[in-house]
Every structure is written in structure tokens, then in C-alpha cells.
Amino acid sequence: MNWLESNNRRREIENLLMAINYYITMKKTEVSWSDMIAAIDYMKKYILDFVDALTLQTMKKNNINEIYTNDKDFDCVKWVRRVWK
């Protein structure tokens, strides 16, 4: 979503979210206020923007260590394996 917004493709966000919603076997998770507060530590520790830090917090909370992204910012986190390079 962040990439779409920053590349002036906001109109595509709804289509992407609806497509993801149709993958019924894909686990979707919710983000809490405490997750957002905890993400601040990742912002400071790894010098990440808030969205990336919140992604890390959500991954940690759900025992996920792989991420499919071309965002190199995740490379500095030793416990995360970035799959798409």
C-alpha cells in the first residue's frame, strides 16, 4: 500500500485489498494500538519508517521470519529473510 501511495497509484489500493481479501486461505491479521506503540522501538533500532517497523512488529507477534518484498530496508534485520530481491 505504501509503495502504491508513494508512486501516485492510490486508485489501485482498493483493487489490491479486494484481491487479497478473496484469498480465503491467506491468514490476515489485525494490528492493535500496542503493536503500533511497539513498532516505535523498531523505528529507532533499525532506522525504519513507521510502516516497515509496524510490519516487523506484526511479523514478530505472529512468528513470521520471511517477507516477500523488494524493500531492502528489511535486510538490516537479522531475523528476517527477504525472499524477493
Coordinates of C-alpha atoms in Angstrom, one line a residue:
M1 CA 0.0 0.0 0.0
N2 CA 2.8 2.3 1.0
W3 CA 4.5 1.8 -2.4
L4 CA 1.3 2.4 -4.3
E5 CA 0.7 5.6 -2.4
S6 CA 4.2 6.9 -2.8
N7 CA 4.1 6.2 -6.6
N8 CA 0.8 8.0 -7.2
R9 CA -1.1 4.8 -7.7
R10 CA -3.7 5.3 -4.9
R11 CA -6.6 4.2 -7.1
E12 CA -5.1 0.7 -7.2
I13 CA -5.1 0.2 -3.4
E14 CA -8.8 -0.8 -3.3
N15 CA -8.3 -3.4 -6.1
L16 CA -5.3 -4.9 -4.3
L17 CA -7.1 -5.1 -1.0
M18 CA -10.1 -6.7 -2.6
A19 CA -7.9 -9.2 -4.4
I20 CA -6.1 -10.1 -1.2
N21 CA -9.5 -10.5 0.6
Y22 CA -10.5 -13.1 -1.9
Y23 CA -7.6 -15.4 -0.9
I24 CA -9.6 -17.2 1.7
T25 CA -6.7 -19.5 2.7
M26 CA -4.4 -16.5 3.4
K27 CA -4.3 -15.6 7.1
K28 CA -4.9 -11.9 7.7
T29 CA -4.0 -10.4 11.0
E30 CA -5.1 -7.3 12.9
V31 CA -2.9 -4.6 14.2
S32 CA -3.5 -3.2 17.7
W33 CA -2.6 0.0 19.3
S34 CA 0.0 -1.8 21.4
D35 CA 1.5 -3.1 18.1
M36 CA 1.8 0.5 16.9
I37 CA 3.5 1.6 20.1
A38 CA 5.9 -1.4 20.0
A39 CA 6.8 -0.5 16.4
I40 CA 8.4 2.7 17.6
D41 CA 11.3 0.6 19.0
Y42 CA 11.9 -1.0 15.6
M43 CA 11.8 2.5 14.0
K44 CA 14.6 3.6 16.4
K45 CA 16.6 0.3 16.3
Y46 CA 16.7 -0.2 12.6
I47 CA 16.1 3.4 11.3
L48 CA 12.9 2.3 9.5
D49 CA 9.8 4.3 8.6
F50 CA 6.6 3.5 10.6
V51 CA 5.0 1.2 8.0
D52 CA 8.1 -1.0 7.9
A53 CA 8.5 -1.0 11.7
L54 CA 4.8 -2.0 12.1
T55 CA 5.3 -4.8 9.6
L56 CA 8.2 -6.1 11.7
Q57 CA 6.2 -5.9 14.9
T58 CA 3.3 -7.8 13.2
M59 CA 5.8 -10.4 11.9
K60 CA 7.4 -10.8 15.3
K61 CA 4.0 -11.2 17.0
N62 CA 2.9 -13.9 14.5
N63 CA 6.3 -15.8 14.5
I64 CA 6.9 -14.9 10.8
N65 CA 10.5 -14.5 9.6
E66 CA 10.1 -14.4 5.8
I67 CA 8.9 -11.4 3.9
Y68 CA 8.2 -11.2 0.1
T69 CA 9.3 -7.7 -0.7
N70 CA 11.9 -5.8 -2.8
D71 CA 12.3 -3.3 0.1
K72 CA 16.0 -3.5 1.1
D73 CA 15.3 -1.8 4.4
F74 CA 14.4 -5.2 5.9
D75 CA 17.9 -6.5 5.1
C76 CA 19.3 -4.9 8.3
V77 CA 17.1 -7.2 10.5
K78 CA 18.9 -10.4 11.1
W79 CA 15.8 -12.5 12.0
V80 CA 14.0 -11.5 8.7
R81 CA 14.7 -13.3 5.5
R82 CA 13.7 -11.2 2.5
V83 CA 12.6 -13.6 -0.3
W84 CA 12.0 -11.3 -3.3
K85 CA 15.2 -9.5 -4.3

